[in-house]
Coordinates of C-alpha atoms in Angstrom, one line a residue:
X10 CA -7.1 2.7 28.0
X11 CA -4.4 5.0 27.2
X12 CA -3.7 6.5 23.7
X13 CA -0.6 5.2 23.7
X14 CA 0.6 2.7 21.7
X15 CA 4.3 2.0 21.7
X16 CA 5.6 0.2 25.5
X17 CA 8.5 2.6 25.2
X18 CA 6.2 6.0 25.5
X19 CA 4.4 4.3 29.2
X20 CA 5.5 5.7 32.2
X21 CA 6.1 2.5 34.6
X22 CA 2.8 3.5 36.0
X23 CA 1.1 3.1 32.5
X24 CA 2.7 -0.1 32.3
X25 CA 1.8 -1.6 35.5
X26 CA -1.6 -0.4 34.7
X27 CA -2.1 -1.2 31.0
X28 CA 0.0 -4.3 30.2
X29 CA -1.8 -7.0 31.8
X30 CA -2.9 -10.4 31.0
X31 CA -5.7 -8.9 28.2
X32 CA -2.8 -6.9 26.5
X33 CA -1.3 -7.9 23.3
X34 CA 2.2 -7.0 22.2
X35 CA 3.9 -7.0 18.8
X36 CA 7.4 -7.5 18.1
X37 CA 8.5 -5.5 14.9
X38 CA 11.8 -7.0 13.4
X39 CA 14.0 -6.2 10.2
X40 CA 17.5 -5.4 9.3
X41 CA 20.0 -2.9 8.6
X42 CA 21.1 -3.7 4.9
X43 CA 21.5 -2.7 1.3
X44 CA 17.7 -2.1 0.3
X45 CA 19.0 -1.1 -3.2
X46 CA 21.1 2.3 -4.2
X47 CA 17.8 4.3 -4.1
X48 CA 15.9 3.1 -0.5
X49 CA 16.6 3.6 3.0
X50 CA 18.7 0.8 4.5
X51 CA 16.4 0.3 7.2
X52 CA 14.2 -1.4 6.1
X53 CA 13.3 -2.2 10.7
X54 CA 11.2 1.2 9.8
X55 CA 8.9 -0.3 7.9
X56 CA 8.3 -3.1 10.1
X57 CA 8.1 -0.7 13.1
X58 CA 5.5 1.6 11.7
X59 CA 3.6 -1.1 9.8
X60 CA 3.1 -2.8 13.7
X61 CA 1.9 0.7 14.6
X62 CA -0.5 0.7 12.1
X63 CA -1.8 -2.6 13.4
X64 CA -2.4 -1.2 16.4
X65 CA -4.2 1.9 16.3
X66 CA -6.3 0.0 13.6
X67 CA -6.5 -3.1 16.5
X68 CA -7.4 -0.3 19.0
X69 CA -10.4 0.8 16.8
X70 CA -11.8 -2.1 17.4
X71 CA -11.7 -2.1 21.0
X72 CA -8.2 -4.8 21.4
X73 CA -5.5 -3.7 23.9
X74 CA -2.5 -3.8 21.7
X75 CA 0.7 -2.4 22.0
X76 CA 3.8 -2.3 20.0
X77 CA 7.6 -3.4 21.3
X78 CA 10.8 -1.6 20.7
X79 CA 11.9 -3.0 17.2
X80 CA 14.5 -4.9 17.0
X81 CA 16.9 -3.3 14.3
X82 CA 19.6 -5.2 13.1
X83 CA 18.9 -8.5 10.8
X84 CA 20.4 -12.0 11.6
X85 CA 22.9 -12.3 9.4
X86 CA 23.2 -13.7 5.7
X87 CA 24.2 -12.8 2.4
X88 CA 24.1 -8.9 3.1
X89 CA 26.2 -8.5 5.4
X90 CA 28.9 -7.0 2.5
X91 CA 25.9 -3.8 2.6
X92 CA 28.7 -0.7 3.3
X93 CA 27.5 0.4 6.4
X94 CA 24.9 -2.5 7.1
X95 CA 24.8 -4.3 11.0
X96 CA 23.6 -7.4 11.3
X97 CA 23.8 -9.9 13.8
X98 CA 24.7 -13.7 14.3
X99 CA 22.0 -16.3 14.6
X100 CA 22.9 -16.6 18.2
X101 CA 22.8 -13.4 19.1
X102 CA 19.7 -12.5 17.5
X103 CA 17.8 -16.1 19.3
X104 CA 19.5 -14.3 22.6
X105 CA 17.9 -11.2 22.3
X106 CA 13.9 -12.8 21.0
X107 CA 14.7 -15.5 24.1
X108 CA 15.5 -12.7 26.7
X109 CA 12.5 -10.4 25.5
X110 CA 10.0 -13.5 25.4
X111 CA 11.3 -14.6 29.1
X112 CA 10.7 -10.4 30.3
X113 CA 7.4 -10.2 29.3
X114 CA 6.6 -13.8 30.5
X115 CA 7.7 -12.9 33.6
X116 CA 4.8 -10.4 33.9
X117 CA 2.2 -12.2 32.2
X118 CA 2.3 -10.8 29.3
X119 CA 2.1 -13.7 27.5
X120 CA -0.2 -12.8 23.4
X121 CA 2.3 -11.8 21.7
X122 CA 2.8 -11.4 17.9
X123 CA 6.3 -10.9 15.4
X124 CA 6.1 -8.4 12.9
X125 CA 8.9 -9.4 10.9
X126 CA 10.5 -7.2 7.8
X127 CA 13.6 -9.6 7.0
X128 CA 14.2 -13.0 5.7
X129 CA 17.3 -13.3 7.6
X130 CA 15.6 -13.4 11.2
X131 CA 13.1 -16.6 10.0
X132 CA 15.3 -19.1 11.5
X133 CA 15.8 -17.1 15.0
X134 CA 12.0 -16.7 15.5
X135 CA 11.2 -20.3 14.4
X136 CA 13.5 -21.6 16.8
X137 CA 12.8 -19.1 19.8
X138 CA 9.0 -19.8 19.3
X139 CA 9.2 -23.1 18.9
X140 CA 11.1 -23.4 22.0
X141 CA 8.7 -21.5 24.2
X142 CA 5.3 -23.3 23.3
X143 CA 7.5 -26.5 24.4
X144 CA 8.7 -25.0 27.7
X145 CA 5.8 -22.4 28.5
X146 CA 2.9 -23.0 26.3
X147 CA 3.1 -19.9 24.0
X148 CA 1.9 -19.5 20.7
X149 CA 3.5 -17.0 19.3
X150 CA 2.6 -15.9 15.3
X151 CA 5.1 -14.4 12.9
X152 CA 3.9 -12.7 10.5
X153 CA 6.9 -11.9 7.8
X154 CA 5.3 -8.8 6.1
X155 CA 7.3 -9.4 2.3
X156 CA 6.3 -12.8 1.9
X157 CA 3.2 -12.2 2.4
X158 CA 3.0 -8.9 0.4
X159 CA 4.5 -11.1 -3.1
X160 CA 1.2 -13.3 -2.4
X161 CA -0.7 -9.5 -2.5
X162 CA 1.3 -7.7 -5.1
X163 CA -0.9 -9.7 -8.0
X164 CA -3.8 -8.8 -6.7
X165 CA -3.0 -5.3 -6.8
X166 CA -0.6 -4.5 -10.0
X167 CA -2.1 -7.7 -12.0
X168 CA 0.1 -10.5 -12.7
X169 CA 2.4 -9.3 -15.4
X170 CA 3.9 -6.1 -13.7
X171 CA 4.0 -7.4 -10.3
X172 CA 6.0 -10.5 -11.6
X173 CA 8.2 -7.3 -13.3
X174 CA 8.2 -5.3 -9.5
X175 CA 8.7 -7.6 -7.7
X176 CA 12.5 -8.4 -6.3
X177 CA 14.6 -7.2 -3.9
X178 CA 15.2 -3.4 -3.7
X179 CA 11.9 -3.3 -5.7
X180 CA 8.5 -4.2 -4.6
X181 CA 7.0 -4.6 -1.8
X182 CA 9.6 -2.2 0.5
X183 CA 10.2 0.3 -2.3
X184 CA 6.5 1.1 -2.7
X185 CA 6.0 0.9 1.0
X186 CA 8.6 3.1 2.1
X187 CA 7.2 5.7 -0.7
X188 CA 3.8 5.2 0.9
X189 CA 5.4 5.8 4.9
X190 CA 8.4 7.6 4.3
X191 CA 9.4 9.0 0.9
X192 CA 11.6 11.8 1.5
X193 CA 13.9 8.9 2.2
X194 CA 14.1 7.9 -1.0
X195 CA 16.1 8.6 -3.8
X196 CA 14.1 8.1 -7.3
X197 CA 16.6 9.9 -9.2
X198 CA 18.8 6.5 -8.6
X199 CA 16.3 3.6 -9.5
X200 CA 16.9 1.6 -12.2
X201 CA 16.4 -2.3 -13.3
X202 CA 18.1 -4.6 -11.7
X203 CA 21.7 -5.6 -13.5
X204 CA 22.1 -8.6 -14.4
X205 CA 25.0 -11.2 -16.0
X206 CA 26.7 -11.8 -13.1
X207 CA 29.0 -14.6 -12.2
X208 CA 30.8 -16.2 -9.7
X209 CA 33.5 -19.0 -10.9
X210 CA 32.3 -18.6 -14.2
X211 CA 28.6 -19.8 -13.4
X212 CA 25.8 -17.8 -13.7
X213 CA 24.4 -16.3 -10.3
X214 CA 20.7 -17.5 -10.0
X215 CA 20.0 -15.6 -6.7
X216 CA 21.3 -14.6 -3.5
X217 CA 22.9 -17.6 -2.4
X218 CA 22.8 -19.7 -5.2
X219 CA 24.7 -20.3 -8.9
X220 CA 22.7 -21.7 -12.2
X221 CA 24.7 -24.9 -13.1
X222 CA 23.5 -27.8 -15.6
X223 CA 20.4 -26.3 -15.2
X224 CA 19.9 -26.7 -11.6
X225 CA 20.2 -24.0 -8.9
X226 CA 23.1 -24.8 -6.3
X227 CA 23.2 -23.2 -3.3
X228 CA 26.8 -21.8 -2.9
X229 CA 28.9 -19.1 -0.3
X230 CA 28.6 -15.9 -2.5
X231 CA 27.3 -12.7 -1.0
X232 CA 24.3 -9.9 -2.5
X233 CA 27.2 -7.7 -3.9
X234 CA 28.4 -10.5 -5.9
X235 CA 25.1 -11.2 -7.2
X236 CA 23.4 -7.1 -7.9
X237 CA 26.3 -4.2 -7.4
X238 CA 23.1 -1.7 -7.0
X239 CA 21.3 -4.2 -4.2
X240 CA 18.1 -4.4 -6.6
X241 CA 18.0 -8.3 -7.8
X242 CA 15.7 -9.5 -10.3
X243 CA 13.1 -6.3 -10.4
X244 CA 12.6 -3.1 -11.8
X245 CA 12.1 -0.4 -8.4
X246 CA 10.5 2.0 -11.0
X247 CA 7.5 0.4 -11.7
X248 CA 7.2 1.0 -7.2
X249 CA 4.7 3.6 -6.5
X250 CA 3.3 5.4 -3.2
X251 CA -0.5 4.3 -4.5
X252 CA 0.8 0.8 -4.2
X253 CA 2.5 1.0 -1.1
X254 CA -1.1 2.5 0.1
X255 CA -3.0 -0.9 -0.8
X256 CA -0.5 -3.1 0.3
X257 CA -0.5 -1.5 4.1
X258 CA -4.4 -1.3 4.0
X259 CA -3.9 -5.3 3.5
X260 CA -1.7 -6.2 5.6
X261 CA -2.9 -4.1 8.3
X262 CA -6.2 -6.0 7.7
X263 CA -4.6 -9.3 7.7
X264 CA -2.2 -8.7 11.0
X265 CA -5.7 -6.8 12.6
X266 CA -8.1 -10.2 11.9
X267 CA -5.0 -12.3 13.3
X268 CA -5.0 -10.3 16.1
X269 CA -8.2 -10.3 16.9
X270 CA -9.5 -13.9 16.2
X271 CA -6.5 -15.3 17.6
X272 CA -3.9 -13.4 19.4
X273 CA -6.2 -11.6 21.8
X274 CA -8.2 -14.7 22.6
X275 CA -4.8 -16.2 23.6
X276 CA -3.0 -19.1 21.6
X277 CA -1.4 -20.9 24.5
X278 CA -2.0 -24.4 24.6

């Protein structure tokens, strides 16, 4: 088996040799949006190096796994006010998983797994793999690497400072892109998260949504209107490198076990 690992460093010979019915190929996702004033906006870097990880740690153990191209831009949602952020609609981005699902059908490459970095892109992979188990039988796992990392963070910080680190623009991408890539990062500019704002007098309870009567209500605003520095109910300097260490050791663990009790074995029906 070649040492490679990503599809887009195979010559077509490597390709037509290696990616056959046995191989399995991940999908890292994310976005291109505000990841607070002191991260790198992309956060599709995380996502693309954390599938990486995967699989060399998959190849250790023997599994043919190789990583996609990642898909860089983030359906679009509230961010899309990030200066300088590219996102995409909800059709577009269904377009693209549905066209890259179909091209690697076509050639039997059919164990696949998402490595997904951004909430945003949920509703275009649960309809695009949804679709293809009904039409062609796949099975097709997502695994939304923040989501699961809020379930980790306790574990690792204990339950008082992760419920203090964790946010967006804080933990988990702050400490992981410390831990993969922190001469990208500005520490000089973290700080906690503002807060007070409000949009038609009510109080902004998150992203999308106002406090009123004591109910959340999901209403039109966007992230600039709820956090002017991107970080949202967190405190980015309690994010360290150490942490960003444990949580990749985990979820490389977790995606590896996936991978190898179900992917490789093949999920379709």
């Amino acid at each position: 088996m070649t040492d490679k690992i990503r599809i887009a460093h195979l010559t077509s010979q490597e390709a037509r040799e290696e990616l056959d019915a046995d191989a399995v190929v991940l999908l890292p996702m994310g976005s291109l949006e505000d990841q607070g004033i002191h991260a790198p906006m992309g956060d599709y870097m995380a996502a693309e190096l954390m599938a990486d990880e995967m699989a060399k740690a998959a190849r250790a153990e023997g599994l043919k796994v190789f990583t996609a191209p990642v898909i860089p831009f983030g359906g679009k949602d509230y961010f899309e006010s990030s200066h300088g952020g590219i996102s995409i609609s909800h059709a577009t981005l269904v377009a693209i998983l549905d066209d890259m699902f179909a091209c690697l059908d076509r050639h039997g490459i059919r164990k696949l797994m998402i490595v997904n970095g951004h909430g945003g892109n949920v509703p275009a992979i649960t309809e695009v793999t949804l679709r293809w188990r009904q039409k062609a039988g796949l099975f097709v796992p997502s695994m939304y690497l923040w989501k699961v990392s809020y379930g980790l963070l306790p574990e690792i910080l204990g339950k008082e400072t992760a419920a203090k680190s964790s946010g967006h623009g804080g933990d988990p991408l702050t400490s992981v892109g410390l831990h993969f890539y922190p001469d990208l990062l500005r520490p000089d500019l973290m700080r906690p998260a503002p807060t007070g704002a409000r949009v038609k007098g009510m109080e902004v309870s998150g992203f999308s949504s106002v406090r009123y009567a004591g109910a959340d209500i999901q209403v039109p605003i966007e992230a600039l209107e709820a956090t002017e520095t991107g970080v949202y109910g967190c405190d980015p300097q309690l994010a360290s490198a150490e942490t960003g260490k444990a949580l990749t050791e985990r979820l490389v663990a977790i995606g590896v076990g996936l991978i190898r009790d179900h992917v490789a074995p093949g999920l379709s029906d």
